[in-house]
Amino acid sequence: MSEALHRNYQVSEEIGRGRFGVVFRCLLPVNGVYYAVKSIEKSLVSADSLDAQCLLTEPKILHLLSPHPNIINLHDFYEDETHLHMVIDLCSSSDLHHRVVTRRVIPEPESASIMCQLVQALAHCHSLGVAHRDIKPDNILFDDRNRLKLADFGSAEFFKEGQLMSGVVGTPYYVAPEVLAGRDYCEKVDVWSAGVVLYIMLAGFPPFYGDSAVEIFDAVLRANLRFPARVFGSVSSAAKDLLRRMLCKDVSRRFSTEQVLRHPWITSGGGARTVADLT
């Protein structure tokens, strides 16, 4: 591991492991604060592959986006002959995926708080010309103050205003239909994915599903949004109104991040119950 990293940080136990590297807990003695260090082994990545491009792009994106209260912040970056090391925020609480699996359904006020923080993070990304492109519960972390931290910018892409992106990236349940259709797309793909996350928090299952990746993709492409009464009977019409606007197949009518943040269900902290409350 990098000598420069060890000069500045006390690296301790492993706390996570991914396809290309390992995440360790580390301490910065000068301020007594614990961080995480993501160490990526270069030999596991082909030099000319898309993965290599992502590994090089992620630190640049995190540097651009930091600091933000709802995004994993990059504090230090080291590179040696064998590894890349990113010192980032330590998120010791469970991620959103774990919370949904263990609790099944998350009440509207808590879901509104989580969604507000997530979309604030996305609004910051989009204002700086960054699309995340892989929004899902696994990438939504929480620190020891229960503050949301958006993580994993390995699929993120830079864009300029009015410029469209291409390439099929993302995770089956959460990817926007225009991505699957092979069309060029804009940053609103993140709003679609956030809408899927909101639906899952309120219902306990995704809005578009199937028994295989192909069936899931077909369901996403149809984008037939339903609210089964057995589950959504107790969910406010205001929440369902926001879901319709986020999970809108027509990109021109789909909400932007700023429109989501202005929606009364969000501004009321999940307290707006009916369509009448929206006016």
Tab-separated table of C-alpha atoms in Angstrom:
chain	number	residue	atom	x	y	z
A	1	MET	CA	0.000	0.000	0.000
A	2	SER	CA	1.159	3.541	-0.782
A	3	GLU	CA	3.887	4.882	1.520
A	4	ALA	CA	2.394	8.385	1.251
A	5	LEU	CA	-0.995	7.033	2.357
A	6	HIS	CA	0.573	5.332	5.380
A	7	ARG	CA	2.490	8.469	6.309
A	8	ASN	CA	-0.752	10.391	6.674
A	9	TYR	CA	-3.304	7.740	7.699
A	10	GLN	CA	-3.459	4.760	10.023
A	11	VAL	CA	-5.076	2.035	7.897
A	12	SER	CA	-6.887	-0.683	9.836
A	13	GLU	CA	-9.450	-3.413	9.117
A	14	GLU	CA	-11.116	-4.311	5.842
A	15	ILE	CA	-14.756	-3.176	5.714
A	16	GLY	CA	-15.715	-4.023	2.138
A	17	ARG	CA	-14.627	-5.723	-1.044
A	18	GLY	CA	-15.493	-5.212	-4.702
A	19	ARG	CA	-14.574	-6.483	-8.150
A	20	PHE	CA	-11.334	-4.490	-8.384
A	21	GLY	CA	-10.319	-3.676	-4.835
A	22	VAL	CA	-10.818	-3.513	-1.116
A	23	VAL	CA	-12.173	-0.844	1.237
A	24	PHE	CA	-10.420	-0.302	4.586
A	25	ARG	CA	-11.187	1.849	7.597
A	26	CYS	CA	-8.519	4.455	8.248
A	27	LEU	CA	-7.785	7.189	10.790
A	28	LEU	CA	-6.329	10.628	10.150
A	29	PRO	CA	-4.367	11.223	13.401
A	30	VAL	CA	-4.134	15.005	12.974
A	31	ASN	CA	-7.909	15.409	13.437
A	32	GLY	CA	-8.952	12.059	14.932
A	33	VAL	CA	-11.496	11.456	12.150
A	34	TYR	CA	-12.130	8.035	10.623
A	35	TYR	CA	-12.454	7.656	6.860
A	36	ALA	CA	-12.657	4.828	4.344
A	37	VAL	CA	-9.914	4.167	1.817
A	38	LYS	CA	-10.862	2.405	-1.414
A	39	SER	CA	-7.774	0.625	-2.766
A	40	ILE	CA	-8.045	-0.515	-6.385
A	41	GLU	CA	-5.600	-3.044	-7.817
A	42	LYS	CA	-4.500	-1.898	-11.280
A	43	SER	CA	-3.531	-5.380	-12.472
A	44	LEU	CA	-7.190	-6.484	-12.297
A	45	VAL	CA	-8.195	-3.879	-14.881
A	46	SER	CA	-7.333	-4.073	-18.570
A	47	ALA	CA	-5.571	-0.841	-19.531
A	48	ASP	CA	-7.774	-0.164	-22.565
A	49	SER	CA	-11.077	-1.303	-21.046
A	50	LEU	CA	-14.155	0.707	-20.118
A	51	ASP	CA	-13.506	-0.293	-16.490
A	52	ALA	CA	-10.103	1.403	-16.614
A	53	GLN	CA	-11.693	4.585	-17.945
A	54	CYS	CA	-14.248	4.493	-15.099
A	55	LEU	CA	-11.538	4.025	-12.474
A	56	LEU	CA	-9.706	7.083	-13.754
A	57	THR	CA	-12.874	9.160	-14.169
A	58	GLU	CA	-14.365	8.479	-10.716
A	59	PRO	CA	-11.691	10.381	-8.706
A	60	LYS	CA	-11.990	13.341	-11.096
A	61	ILE	CA	-15.769	13.400	-10.679
A	62	LEU	CA	-15.617	13.085	-6.900
A	63	HIS	CA	-13.038	15.888	-6.767
A	64	LEU	CA	-15.372	18.101	-8.806
A	65	LEU	CA	-18.432	17.288	-6.680
A	66	SER	CA	-16.768	17.543	-3.248
A	67	PRO	CA	-17.693	18.770	-0.777
A	68	HIS	CA	-21.434	18.136	-0.626
A	69	PRO	CA	-23.360	16.907	2.440
A	70	ASN	CA	-25.187	14.176	0.480
A	71	ILE	CA	-22.366	12.886	-1.724
A	72	ILE	CA	-19.430	10.687	-0.735
A	73	ASN	CA	-16.623	13.228	-0.510
A	74	LEU	CA	-13.102	12.594	-1.773
A	75	HIS	CA	-10.587	13.716	0.861
A	76	ASP	CA	-7.313	12.402	-0.567
A	77	PHE	CA	-6.088	10.487	-3.580
A	78	TYR	CA	-2.893	8.453	-3.897
A	79	GLU	CA	-1.461	6.413	-6.740
A	80	ASP	CA	1.488	4.043	-6.753
A	81	GLU	CA	2.765	1.393	-9.183
A	82	THR	CA	0.148	-1.207	-8.259
A	83	HIS	CA	-2.859	0.608	-6.759
A	84	LEU	CA	-5.111	3.640	-6.752
A	85	HIS	CA	-6.216	4.771	-3.270
A	86	MET	CA	-9.223	7.049	-2.699
A	87	VAL	CA	-9.797	8.350	0.849
A	88	ILE	CA	-13.532	8.970	1.152
A	89	ASP	CA	-16.233	9.491	3.788
A	90	LEU	CA	-16.801	6.541	6.104
A	91	CYS	CA	-20.434	5.385	6.063
A	92	SER	CA	-20.874	3.024	8.988
A	93	SER	CA	-24.687	2.695	8.895
A	94	SER	CA	-26.565	0.243	6.653
A	95	ASP	CA	-27.219	1.206	3.039
A	96	LEU	CA	-30.723	1.741	1.659
A	97	HIS	CA	-30.823	-1.737	0.122
A	98	HIS	CA	-30.350	-3.290	3.561
A	99	ARG	CA	-32.998	-1.004	5.070
A	100	VAL	CA	-35.578	-1.904	2.427
A	101	VAL	CA	-34.857	-5.640	2.707
A	102	THR	CA	-35.134	-5.649	6.511
A	103	ARG	CA	-38.061	-3.225	6.866
A	104	ARG	CA	-39.894	-3.955	3.587
A	105	VAL	CA	-41.733	-0.585	3.511
A	106	ILE	CA	-40.454	2.818	4.643
A	107	PRO	CA	-43.080	5.331	5.911
A	108	GLU	CA	-43.812	8.370	3.762
A	109	PRO	CA	-42.133	11.007	5.983
A	110	GLU	CA	-38.899	8.993	6.122
A	111	SER	CA	-39.105	8.174	2.403
A	112	ALA	CA	-39.598	11.882	1.634
A	113	SER	CA	-36.529	12.788	3.714
A	114	ILE	CA	-34.401	10.175	1.936
A	115	MET	CA	-35.682	11.228	-1.491
A	116	CYS	CA	-35.096	14.913	-0.758
A	117	GLN	CA	-31.452	14.242	0.170
A	118	LEU	CA	-30.928	11.974	-2.841
A	119	VAL	CA	-32.375	14.487	-5.304
A	120	GLN	CA	-30.402	17.335	-3.710
A	121	ALA	CA	-27.269	15.277	-4.428
A	122	LEU	CA	-28.419	14.679	-8.009
A	123	ALA	CA	-29.273	18.353	-8.520
A	124	HIS	CA	-25.712	19.210	-7.464
A	125	CYS	CA	-24.305	16.619	-9.891
A	126	HIS	CA	-26.440	17.847	-12.779
A	127	SER	CA	-25.598	21.503	-12.118
A	128	LEU	CA	-21.920	20.596	-12.576
A	129	GLY	CA	-22.503	18.518	-15.694
A	130	VAL	CA	-22.340	15.050	-14.131
A	131	ALA	CA	-24.898	12.260	-14.597
A	132	HIS	CA	-24.584	9.399	-12.081
A	133	ARG	CA	-26.273	6.741	-14.309
A	134	ASP	CA	-26.451	3.996	-11.657
A	135	ILE	CA	-28.861	5.177	-8.968
A	136	LYS	CA	-30.007	2.207	-6.862
A	137	PRO	CA	-30.433	1.449	-3.125
A	138	ASP	CA	-27.005	-0.236	-2.929
A	139	ASN	CA	-25.335	3.084	-3.852
A	140	ILE	CA	-27.290	5.100	-1.295
A	141	LEU	CA	-25.307	5.035	1.960
A	142	PHE	CA	-25.744	6.677	5.365
A	143	ASP	CA	-23.138	8.063	7.733
A	144	ASP	CA	-23.179	7.788	11.541
A	145	ARG	CA	-25.470	10.852	11.677
A	146	ASN	CA	-27.977	9.077	9.406
A	147	ARG	CA	-27.187	11.542	6.621
A	148	LEU	CA	-27.551	10.183	3.085
A	149	LYS	CA	-24.394	9.857	0.995
A	150	LEU	CA	-24.642	9.049	-2.711
A	151	ALA	CA	-21.779	6.723	-3.676
A	152	ASP	CA	-20.205	4.758	-6.545
A	153	PHE	CA	-19.628	7.118	-9.455
A	154	GLY	CA	-17.962	4.397	-11.546
A	155	SER	CA	-20.664	4.673	-14.236
A	156	ALA	CA	-20.938	8.471	-14.100
A	157	GLU	CA	-20.473	10.601	-17.185
A	158	PHE	CA	-19.679	14.243	-17.868
A	159	PHE	CA	-22.127	16.125	-20.099
A	160	LYS	CA	-22.561	19.661	-21.382
A	161	GLU	CA	-25.871	21.529	-21.381
A	162	GLY	CA	-27.996	20.299	-24.258
A	163	GLN	CA	-25.617	17.403	-24.937
A	164	LEU	CA	-26.967	13.849	-24.933
A	165	MET	CA	-25.186	10.743	-23.680
A	166	SER	CA	-25.103	7.179	-25.000
A	167	GLY	CA	-24.243	3.679	-23.843
A	168	VAL	CA	-26.256	1.097	-21.913
A	169	VAL	CA	-25.227	1.438	-18.276
A	170	GLY	CA	-27.109	0.933	-15.024
A	171	THR	CA	-28.907	-1.891	-13.226
A	172	PRO	CA	-31.938	-3.721	-14.735
A	173	TYR	CA	-34.710	-2.642	-12.319
A	174	TYR	CA	-33.565	0.984	-12.228
A	175	VAL	CA	-32.426	1.842	-15.755
A	176	ALA	CA	-34.555	4.321	-17.751
A	177	PRO	CA	-36.449	3.073	-20.839
A	178	GLU	CA	-34.668	5.433	-23.246
A	179	VAL	CA	-31.340	3.846	-22.239
A	180	LEU	CA	-32.636	0.337	-22.967
A	181	ALA	CA	-34.135	1.511	-26.262
A	182	GLY	CA	-30.632	2.450	-27.419
A	183	ARG	CA	-31.491	6.122	-27.803
A	184	ASP	CA	-29.260	8.985	-26.757
A	185	TYR	CA	-30.372	10.339	-23.385
A	186	CYS	CA	-29.986	13.207	-20.935
A	187	GLU	CA	-29.383	13.482	-17.183
A	188	LYS	CA	-33.080	12.807	-16.477
A	189	VAL	CA	-32.206	9.098	-16.501
A	190	ASP	CA	-31.165	9.733	-12.877
A	191	VAL	CA	-34.638	11.092	-12.052
A	192	TRP	CA	-36.225	7.928	-13.470
A	193	SER	CA	-33.929	5.727	-11.357
A	194	ALA	CA	-34.647	7.824	-8.253
A	195	GLY	CA	-38.361	7.346	-8.969
A	196	VAL	CA	-37.852	3.573	-8.975
A	197	VAL	CA	-36.074	3.886	-5.608
A	198	LEU	CA	-39.008	5.902	-4.216
A	199	TYR	CA	-41.525	3.335	-5.470
A	200	ILE	CA	-39.548	0.527	-3.815
A	201	MET	CA	-39.377	2.413	-0.499
A	202	LEU	CA	-43.165	2.868	-0.473
A	203	ALA	CA	-44.175	-0.522	-1.871
A	204	GLY	CA	-41.389	-2.946	-0.968
A	205	PHE	CA	-40.979	-4.108	-4.584
A	206	PRO	CA	-39.991	-2.476	-7.905
A	207	PRO	CA	-42.530	-0.956	-10.314
A	208	PHE	CA	-41.229	-2.933	-13.306
A	209	TYR	CA	-40.110	-6.522	-12.790
A	210	GLY	CA	-39.777	-9.985	-14.310
A	211	ASP	CA	-38.151	-13.373	-13.772
A	212	SER	CA	-35.145	-12.579	-15.950
A	213	ALA	CA	-33.170	-9.558	-17.120
A	214	VAL	CA	-34.959	-9.741	-20.501
A	215	GLU	CA	-38.395	-9.717	-18.840
A	216	ILE	CA	-37.366	-6.831	-16.584
A	217	PHE	CA	-36.121	-4.850	-19.598
A	218	ASP	CA	-39.387	-5.524	-21.459
A	219	ALA	CA	-41.383	-4.270	-18.460
A	220	VAL	CA	-39.235	-1.117	-18.212
A	221	LEU	CA	-39.643	-0.442	-21.944
A	222	ARG	CA	-43.440	-0.718	-21.619
A	223	ALA	CA	-43.281	1.578	-18.566
A	224	ASN	CA	-46.817	0.623	-17.512
A	225	LEU	CA	-46.825	2.223	-14.056
A	226	ARG	CA	-49.343	0.667	-11.655
A	227	PHE	CA	-50.260	1.201	-8.013
A	228	PRO	CA	-51.735	-2.085	-6.673
A	229	ALA	CA	-54.487	-1.246	-4.178
A	230	ARG	CA	-53.339	-3.879	-1.674
A	231	VAL	CA	-50.090	-1.941	-1.244
A	232	PHE	CA	-50.796	1.607	-2.357
A	233	GLY	CA	-54.208	1.891	-0.695
A	234	SER	CA	-52.501	3.557	2.281
A	235	VAL	CA	-50.072	5.643	0.208
A	236	SER	CA	-51.040	9.272	-0.343
A	237	SER	CA	-52.204	10.466	-3.751
A	238	ALA	CA	-49.539	13.193	-3.464
A	239	ALA	CA	-46.771	10.543	-3.352
A	240	LYS	CA	-48.312	8.738	-6.328
A	241	ASP	CA	-48.498	12.040	-8.228
A	242	LEU	CA	-44.750	12.544	-7.746
A	243	LEU	CA	-44.048	8.969	-8.853
A	244	ARG	CA	-46.012	9.527	-12.076
A	245	ARG	CA	-43.952	12.624	-12.799
A	246	MET	CA	-40.605	10.917	-12.107
A	247	LEU	CA	-41.463	7.626	-13.852
A	248	CYS	CA	-42.732	9.344	-16.975
A	249	LYS	CA	-41.638	7.607	-20.186
A	250	ASP	CA	-41.899	10.909	-22.102
A	251	VAL	CA	-38.585	12.532	-21.172
A	252	SER	CA	-39.842	16.013	-22.116
A	253	ARG	CA	-42.566	15.673	-19.458
A	254	ARG	CA	-40.448	13.879	-16.864
A	255	PHE	CA	-39.536	16.069	-13.897
A	256	SER	CA	-36.067	17.534	-13.524
A	257	THR	CA	-34.315	17.365	-10.155
A	258	GLU	CA	-35.355	20.958	-9.394
A	259	GLN	CA	-39.008	20.160	-10.131
A	260	VAL	CA	-38.855	17.132	-7.833
A	261	LEU	CA	-37.457	19.279	-5.026
A	262	ARG	CA	-40.307	21.784	-5.481
A	263	HIS	CA	-43.047	19.129	-5.398
A	264	PRO	CA	-45.314	19.596	-2.329
A	265	TRP	CA	-44.867	15.990	-1.206
A	266	ILE	CA	-41.149	16.708	-0.858
A	267	THR	CA	-41.456	20.247	0.564
A	268	SER	CA	-44.002	19.042	3.156
A	269	GLY	CA	-41.743	16.173	4.232
A	270	GLY	CA	-44.243	13.600	2.987
A	271	GLY	CA	-47.104	15.436	4.687
A	272	ALA	CA	-49.039	16.399	1.542
A	273	ARG	CA	-51.682	13.680	1.278
A	274	THR	CA	-54.040	14.499	-1.573
A	275	VAL	CA	-53.915	16.001	-5.042
A	276	ALA	CA	-55.734	19.012	-3.568
A	277	ASP	CA	-52.707	19.545	-1.314
A	278	LEU	CA	-50.577	20.001	-4.425
A	279	THR	CA	-52.227	23.267	-5.459
